[in-house]
């Protein structure tokens, strides 16, 4: 067992390809000491994940990743959330209703843009799951299965990334609503991969000032999309705004084959600081 942890992972319950139990098994093989499951818009994998982690002696953290309404991709992660919190579950259910509507519209737009694809095709890309549980990576997979592209990044670039012709908005909560939901479910709120908003500290600083006023608790300083310079910048911003440091791979299995579980390395000290901060509340 190392002192390495991973606080950002996705299972097949959202848009990863490993089941929660298989994810725990892989974490064991990699020698990770603590792992958070942070599926998009759902905590449905947490019970299976916790049980499997217990088997391997791995500390599991119940998490969630929410896509906040903002002009860029702003994702807020909740860690240590109570997955039985009624208000949280109701809010997540609404997000999944929003997915159902958005996914049907995206299928229509893809057809209008010359891609022969059906709702059943995108469901098949997730073992027949209902439309409300489908994410854009599954839509991308279906486009590939139907012979219209070679890779998931290609489908995003050409059709379904924000601003591309077949992208359709879905229901999202404001950053403040995301932070409040996480707090009310007993969790801490962490800004995920800030580099997707900007790599420029002078753009991030005023945004972080606003988010910390709203109650943001932490920010990722380690992530598979960061280089060394950005990690150092993120650490400096955390110190300046009194934010806890977090980090993880953003593992999605075969849906993001270059992202490996447990990489980059995240030290166990991050989790200790989070627990100490919780204790002071
Ligand atoms: P959704 O929640 O259905 O809108 O899908 C969001 C997911 O799509 C994110 O979790 C990412 O995994 C994936 N994603 C978003 N943008 C891109 C991109 N440009 N290239 C590859 N995957 C992306
Ligand atoms: Fe994802
Ligand atoms: Fe994300
Ligand atoms: Zn993620």
Short mmCIF file of C-alpha atoms and ligand atoms in Angstrom, two decimals:
data_model
loop_
_atom_site.label_atom_id
_atom_site.label_comp_id
_atom_site.label_asym_id
_atom_site.label_seq_id
_atom_site.Cartn_x
_atom_site.Cartn_y
_atom_site.Cartn_z
CA UNK A 1 0.00 0.00 0.00
CA UNK A 2 1.33 3.43 -0.95
CA UNK A 3 0.18 6.75 0.47
CA UNK A 4 -1.25 7.65 -2.93
CA UNK A 5 -4.89 8.53 -3.38
CA UNK A 6 -7.24 9.46 -6.24
CA UNK A 7 -10.14 11.84 -5.52
CA UNK A 8 -11.64 12.07 -9.03
CA UNK A 9 -12.91 8.91 -10.78
CA UNK A 10 -15.89 7.83 -12.88
CA UNK A 11 -17.56 4.41 -13.06
CA UNK A 12 -19.95 2.85 -15.56
CA UNK A 13 -22.78 4.24 -13.44
CA UNK A 14 -22.03 7.54 -15.23
CA UNK A 15 -19.62 7.74 -18.19
CA UNK A 16 -16.73 5.50 -17.15
CA UNK A 17 -16.32 1.92 -18.37
CA UNK A 18 -15.39 0.15 -15.09
CA UNK A 19 -18.16 -0.88 -12.68
CA UNK A 20 -17.72 0.57 -9.16
CA UNK A 21 -16.48 -2.84 -7.94
CA UNK A 22 -14.03 -3.18 -10.87
CA UNK A 23 -12.76 0.33 -10.14
CA UNK A 24 -12.05 -0.66 -6.51
CA UNK A 25 -10.22 -3.77 -7.78
CA UNK A 26 -8.04 -1.68 -10.10
CA UNK A 27 -7.33 0.76 -7.24
CA UNK A 28 -6.15 -2.22 -5.20
CA UNK A 29 -3.86 -3.37 -8.02
CA UNK A 30 -2.39 0.14 -8.21
CA UNK A 31 -1.85 0.19 -4.44
CA UNK A 32 -3.99 3.28 -3.80
CA UNK A 33 -4.88 3.93 -0.15
CA UNK A 34 -8.00 6.08 -0.67
CA UNK A 35 -10.26 6.68 -3.67
CA UNK A 36 -13.30 8.88 -4.25
CA UNK A 37 -15.98 7.85 -6.74
CA UNK A 38 -17.17 11.11 -8.34
CA UNK A 39 -19.68 10.09 -11.00
CA UNK A 40 -21.52 12.81 -12.93
CA UNK A 41 -24.94 13.67 -11.44
CA UNK A 42 -25.33 10.39 -9.56
CA UNK A 43 -24.35 8.72 -6.29
CA UNK A 44 -25.91 5.40 -7.32
CA UNK A 45 -22.52 3.64 -7.48
CA UNK A 46 -21.37 4.57 -3.98
CA UNK A 47 -22.79 1.57 -2.06
CA UNK A 48 -21.19 -0.99 -4.42
CA UNK A 49 -17.96 1.02 -4.43
CA UNK A 50 -17.76 1.25 -0.65
CA UNK A 51 -18.38 -2.48 -0.18
CA UNK A 52 -15.71 -3.39 -2.74
CA UNK A 53 -13.19 -0.93 -1.24
CA UNK A 54 -13.80 -2.38 2.23
CA UNK A 55 -12.88 -5.81 0.85
CA UNK A 56 -9.52 -4.50 -0.31
CA UNK A 57 -8.84 -2.32 2.76
CA UNK A 58 -9.07 0.86 0.67
CA UNK A 59 -10.61 3.99 2.19
CA UNK A 60 -13.55 5.03 0.00
CA UNK A 61 -14.98 8.54 -0.28
CA UNK A 62 -18.53 9.16 -1.52
CA UNK A 63 -18.45 11.85 -4.16
CA UNK A 64 -20.31 13.53 -6.99
CA UNK A 65 -19.32 15.76 -9.91
CA UNK A 66 -21.73 18.50 -11.00
CA UNK A 67 -21.56 20.57 -14.16
CA UNK A 68 -22.35 24.13 -13.02
CA UNK A 69 -23.99 26.70 -15.30
CA UNK A 70 -21.23 28.94 -16.59
CA UNK A 71 -19.94 30.05 -19.99
CA UNK A 72 -17.18 27.42 -19.87
CA UNK A 73 -17.11 23.86 -18.45
CA UNK A 74 -17.18 24.53 -14.68
CA UNK A 75 -17.33 21.27 -12.76
CA UNK A 76 -17.77 21.18 -8.99
CA UNK A 77 -17.00 18.01 -7.06
CA UNK A 78 -18.59 17.11 -3.74
CA UNK A 79 -16.51 14.87 -1.48
CA UNK A 80 -17.74 13.09 1.69
CA UNK A 81 -21.37 13.61 0.67
CA UNK A 82 -24.18 11.71 2.35
CA UNK A 83 -25.51 9.69 -0.57
CA UNK A 84 -28.87 9.25 1.17
CA UNK A 85 -29.55 12.98 1.52
CA UNK A 86 -33.12 13.45 0.25
CA UNK A 87 -32.63 16.97 -1.16
CA UNK A 88 -29.46 15.93 -2.97
CA UNK A 89 -31.18 12.90 -4.49
CA UNK A 90 -34.15 15.02 -5.62
CA UNK A 91 -31.84 17.60 -7.24
CA UNK A 92 -29.88 14.86 -9.02
CA UNK A 93 -33.09 13.31 -10.28
CA UNK A 94 -33.98 16.61 -11.95
CA UNK A 95 -30.57 16.68 -13.64
CA UNK A 96 -31.22 13.25 -15.07
CA UNK A 97 -34.63 14.38 -16.38
CA UNK A 98 -32.72 17.19 -18.11
CA UNK A 99 -30.35 14.65 -19.70
CA UNK A 100 -33.25 12.66 -21.10
CA UNK A 101 -34.62 15.71 -22.90
CA UNK A 102 -31.21 16.95 -24.06
CA UNK A 103 -30.10 13.54 -25.35
CA UNK A 104 -33.23 13.16 -27.49
CA UNK A 105 -32.56 16.61 -28.98
CA UNK A 106 -28.91 15.75 -29.66
CA UNK A 107 -29.94 12.61 -31.57
CA UNK A 108 -32.22 14.79 -33.73
CA UNK A 109 -29.44 17.32 -34.38
CA UNK A 110 -26.96 14.58 -35.31
CA UNK A 111 -29.49 13.19 -37.83
CA UNK A 112 -30.00 16.69 -39.27
CA UNK A 113 -26.23 16.89 -39.70
CA UNK A 114 -26.09 13.70 -41.75
CA UNK A 115 -25.29 11.20 -38.98
CA UNK A 116 -27.65 8.27 -39.03
CA UNK A 117 -28.22 7.55 -35.34
CA UNK A 118 -31.17 6.59 -33.12
CA UNK A 119 -32.03 6.81 -29.42
CA UNK A 120 -31.57 3.02 -29.26
CA UNK A 121 -28.04 3.38 -30.67
CA UNK A 122 -26.99 5.71 -27.85
CA UNK A 123 -28.66 3.46 -25.27
CA UNK A 124 -26.80 0.47 -26.71
CA UNK A 125 -23.55 2.37 -26.14
CA UNK A 126 -24.29 1.98 -22.41
CA UNK A 127 -25.67 -1.58 -22.34
CA UNK A 128 -29.24 -0.41 -22.99
CA UNK A 129 -29.35 2.10 -20.10
CA UNK A 130 -32.24 4.62 -20.11
CA UNK A 131 -31.75 7.93 -21.94
CA UNK A 132 -31.62 9.81 -18.60
CA UNK A 133 -28.36 8.06 -17.69
CA UNK A 134 -26.58 8.66 -20.99
CA UNK A 135 -23.72 11.18 -21.33
CA UNK A 136 -21.98 12.69 -24.32
CA UNK A 137 -19.20 10.04 -24.27
CA UNK A 138 -21.87 7.37 -24.95
CA UNK A 139 -23.29 9.46 -27.78
CA UNK A 140 -19.75 9.74 -29.16
CA UNK A 141 -19.33 5.96 -28.90
CA UNK A 142 -22.59 5.41 -30.83
CA UNK A 143 -21.44 7.80 -33.59
CA UNK A 144 -18.26 5.71 -33.90
CA UNK A 145 -20.21 2.41 -33.81
CA UNK A 146 -22.32 3.67 -36.72
CA UNK A 147 -19.19 4.38 -38.73
CA UNK A 148 -19.20 8.19 -38.72
CA UNK A 149 -15.93 8.80 -36.79
CA UNK A 150 -12.85 7.04 -35.49
CA UNK A 151 -12.38 8.37 -31.96
CA UNK A 152 -14.24 10.01 -29.08
CA UNK A 153 -12.17 13.28 -29.23
CA UNK A 154 -12.95 13.48 -32.97
CA UNK A 155 -16.72 13.30 -32.32
CA UNK A 156 -16.45 16.02 -29.65
CA UNK A 157 -14.36 18.26 -31.88
CA UNK A 158 -16.61 17.91 -34.91
CA UNK A 159 -20.08 17.66 -33.38
CA UNK A 160 -20.78 17.61 -29.67
CA UNK A 161 -18.32 19.81 -27.74
CA UNK A 162 -19.78 23.06 -26.35
CA UNK A 163 -20.38 25.37 -29.34
CA UNK A 164 -20.28 22.61 -32.00
CA UNK A 165 -23.31 22.07 -34.27
CA UNK A 166 -24.90 19.12 -32.44
CA UNK A 167 -24.32 20.30 -28.86
CA UNK A 168 -27.47 20.89 -26.83
CA UNK A 169 -27.49 22.50 -23.37
CA UNK A 170 -28.88 20.51 -20.46
CA UNK A 171 -30.23 21.55 -17.09
CA UNK A 172 -27.41 22.75 -14.85
CA UNK A 173 -27.40 24.41 -11.44
CA UNK A 174 -25.57 27.65 -10.74
CA UNK A 175 -22.18 27.40 -9.01
CA UNK A 176 -23.78 28.66 -5.78
CA UNK A 177 -26.56 26.07 -5.99
CA UNK A 178 -24.01 23.29 -6.56
CA UNK A 179 -21.93 24.40 -3.56
CA UNK A 180 -25.03 24.68 -1.33
CA UNK A 181 -26.35 21.25 -2.39
CA UNK A 182 -23.01 19.66 -1.54
CA UNK A 183 -22.82 21.43 1.84
CA UNK A 184 -26.39 20.47 2.72
CA UNK A 185 -25.49 16.85 1.99
CA UNK A 186 -22.57 17.17 4.45
CA UNK A 187 -19.83 17.34 1.82
CA UNK A 188 -17.02 19.68 0.87
CA UNK A 189 -17.14 21.48 -2.49
CA UNK A 190 -14.08 21.36 -4.73
CA UNK A 191 -13.51 23.11 -8.07
CA UNK A 192 -12.50 20.40 -10.57
CA UNK A 193 -9.88 20.88 -13.31
CA UNK A 194 -9.78 24.73 -13.23
CA UNK A 195 -7.50 24.57 -16.30
CA UNK A 196 -10.63 23.91 -18.42
CA UNK A 197 -11.82 27.40 -17.40
CA UNK A 198 -8.45 29.11 -17.88
CA UNK A 199 -4.74 28.38 -17.51
CA UNK A 200 -4.22 32.05 -16.59
CA UNK A 201 -3.95 32.92 -12.89
CA UNK A 202 -5.19 36.47 -13.51
CA UNK A 203 -8.45 35.03 -14.94
CA UNK A 204 -8.84 32.39 -12.22
CA UNK A 205 -8.14 34.68 -9.24
CA UNK A 206 -11.26 36.90 -9.52
CA UNK A 207 -13.39 33.83 -10.20
CA UNK A 208 -11.98 32.07 -7.12
CA UNK A 209 -12.67 35.18 -5.05
CA UNK A 210 -16.35 34.89 -6.01
CA UNK A 211 -16.51 31.12 -5.54
CA UNK A 212 -14.87 31.23 -2.10
CA UNK A 213 -17.43 33.88 -1.10
CA UNK A 214 -20.10 31.38 -2.13
CA UNK A 215 -18.48 28.78 0.15
CA UNK A 216 -16.15 26.82 -2.13
CA UNK A 217 -13.88 24.69 0.09
CA UNK A 218 -11.18 23.41 -2.23
CA UNK A 219 -9.70 23.13 -5.70
CA UNK A 220 -7.86 20.46 -7.67
CA UNK A 221 -4.08 20.98 -7.76
CA UNK A 222 -3.37 17.62 -9.38
CA UNK A 223 -5.23 16.34 -12.45
CA UNK A 224 -4.35 14.35 -15.56
CA UNK A 225 -4.79 17.49 -17.70
CA UNK A 226 -2.34 19.64 -15.64
CA UNK A 227 1.35 20.10 -16.29
CA UNK A 228 3.81 20.92 -13.50
CA UNK A 229 3.51 24.68 -13.97
CA UNK A 230 -0.26 24.65 -13.73
CA UNK A 231 -0.17 22.44 -10.62
CA UNK A 232 2.17 24.96 -8.96
CA UNK A 233 -0.12 27.85 -9.97
CA UNK A 234 -3.14 25.99 -8.58
CA UNK A 235 -1.31 25.40 -5.28
CA UNK A 236 -0.48 29.09 -5.00
CA UNK A 237 -4.11 30.02 -5.68
CA UNK A 238 -5.26 27.54 -3.01
CA UNK A 239 -2.95 29.15 -0.43
CA UNK A 240 -4.05 32.65 -1.43
CA UNK A 241 -7.77 31.87 -1.14
CA UNK A 242 -7.54 29.50 1.84
CA UNK A 243 -8.73 26.56 -0.24
CA UNK A 244 -8.08 22.89 0.52
CA UNK A 245 -6.03 21.08 -2.11
CA UNK A 246 -7.61 18.16 -3.93
CA UNK A 247 -6.63 16.06 -6.89
CA UNK A 248 -7.24 12.99 -8.96
CA UNK A 249 -6.94 11.40 -12.35
CA UNK A 250 -10.50 11.90 -13.74
CA UNK A 251 -10.34 8.24 -14.74
CA UNK A 252 -13.06 7.16 -17.23
CA UNK A 253 -11.70 3.72 -18.25
CA UNK A 254 -11.76 3.08 -22.01
CA UNK A 255 -13.75 6.28 -22.61
CA UNK A 256 -10.50 8.24 -21.92
CA UNK A 257 -7.84 5.61 -22.53
CA UNK A 258 -4.86 7.90 -21.93
CA UNK A 259 -6.02 8.77 -18.39
CA UNK A 260 -4.77 6.23 -15.86
CA UNK A 261 -6.18 5.58 -12.39
CA UNK A 262 -3.93 6.99 -9.66
CA UNK A 263 -2.05 9.34 -12.03
CA UNK A 264 -0.82 11.91 -11.38
CA UNK A 265 0.19 10.98 -7.84
CA UNK A 266 -1.89 12.67 -5.14
CA UNK A 267 -0.61 12.46 -1.55
CA UNK A 268 -2.67 11.14 1.37
CA UNK A 269 -1.99 14.45 3.18
CA UNK A 270 -4.71 16.07 1.03
CA UNK A 271 -7.38 13.88 2.64
CA UNK A 272 -5.96 14.44 6.12
CA UNK A 273 -6.25 18.22 5.65
CA UNK A 274 -9.86 17.82 4.48
CA UNK A 275 -10.75 15.77 7.56
CA UNK A 276 -9.02 18.27 9.85
CA UNK A 277 -10.99 21.12 8.25
CA UNK A 278 -14.25 19.20 8.70
CA UNK A 279 -13.44 18.69 12.37
CA UNK A 280 -13.11 22.44 12.93
CA UNK A 281 -16.60 23.24 11.61
P1 LIG B 1 -22.44 15.40 -20.42
O1 LIG B 1 -22.45 15.41 -18.93
O2 LIG B 1 -23.36 14.38 -21.00
O3 LIG B 1 -22.63 16.77 -21.01
O4 LIG B 1 -20.98 14.92 -20.86
C1 LIG B 1 -19.87 15.48 -20.24
C2 LIG B 1 -18.70 14.53 -20.35
O5 LIG B 1 -18.21 14.54 -21.67
C3 LIG B 1 -17.54 14.98 -19.48
O6 LIG B 1 -17.55 14.26 -18.32
C4 LIG B 1 -16.34 14.50 -20.22
O7 LIG B 1 -16.08 13.19 -19.80
C5 LIG B 1 -16.79 14.43 -21.65
N1 LIG B 1 -16.25 15.56 -22.43
C6 LIG B 1 -16.61 16.87 -22.38
N2 LIG B 1 -15.93 17.61 -23.30
C7 LIG B 1 -15.11 16.72 -23.94
C8 LIG B 1 -14.15 16.85 -25.01
N3 LIG B 1 -13.91 18.03 -25.62
N4 LIG B 1 -13.47 15.73 -25.41
C9 LIG B 1 -13.72 14.53 -24.81
N5 LIG B 1 -14.61 14.35 -23.81
C10 LIG B 1 -15.30 15.43 -23.39
FE1 LIG B 2 -17.08 12.40 -17.79
FE1 LIG B 3 -15.17 17.10 -15.00
ZN1 LIG B 4 -14.66 14.05 -13.94
#
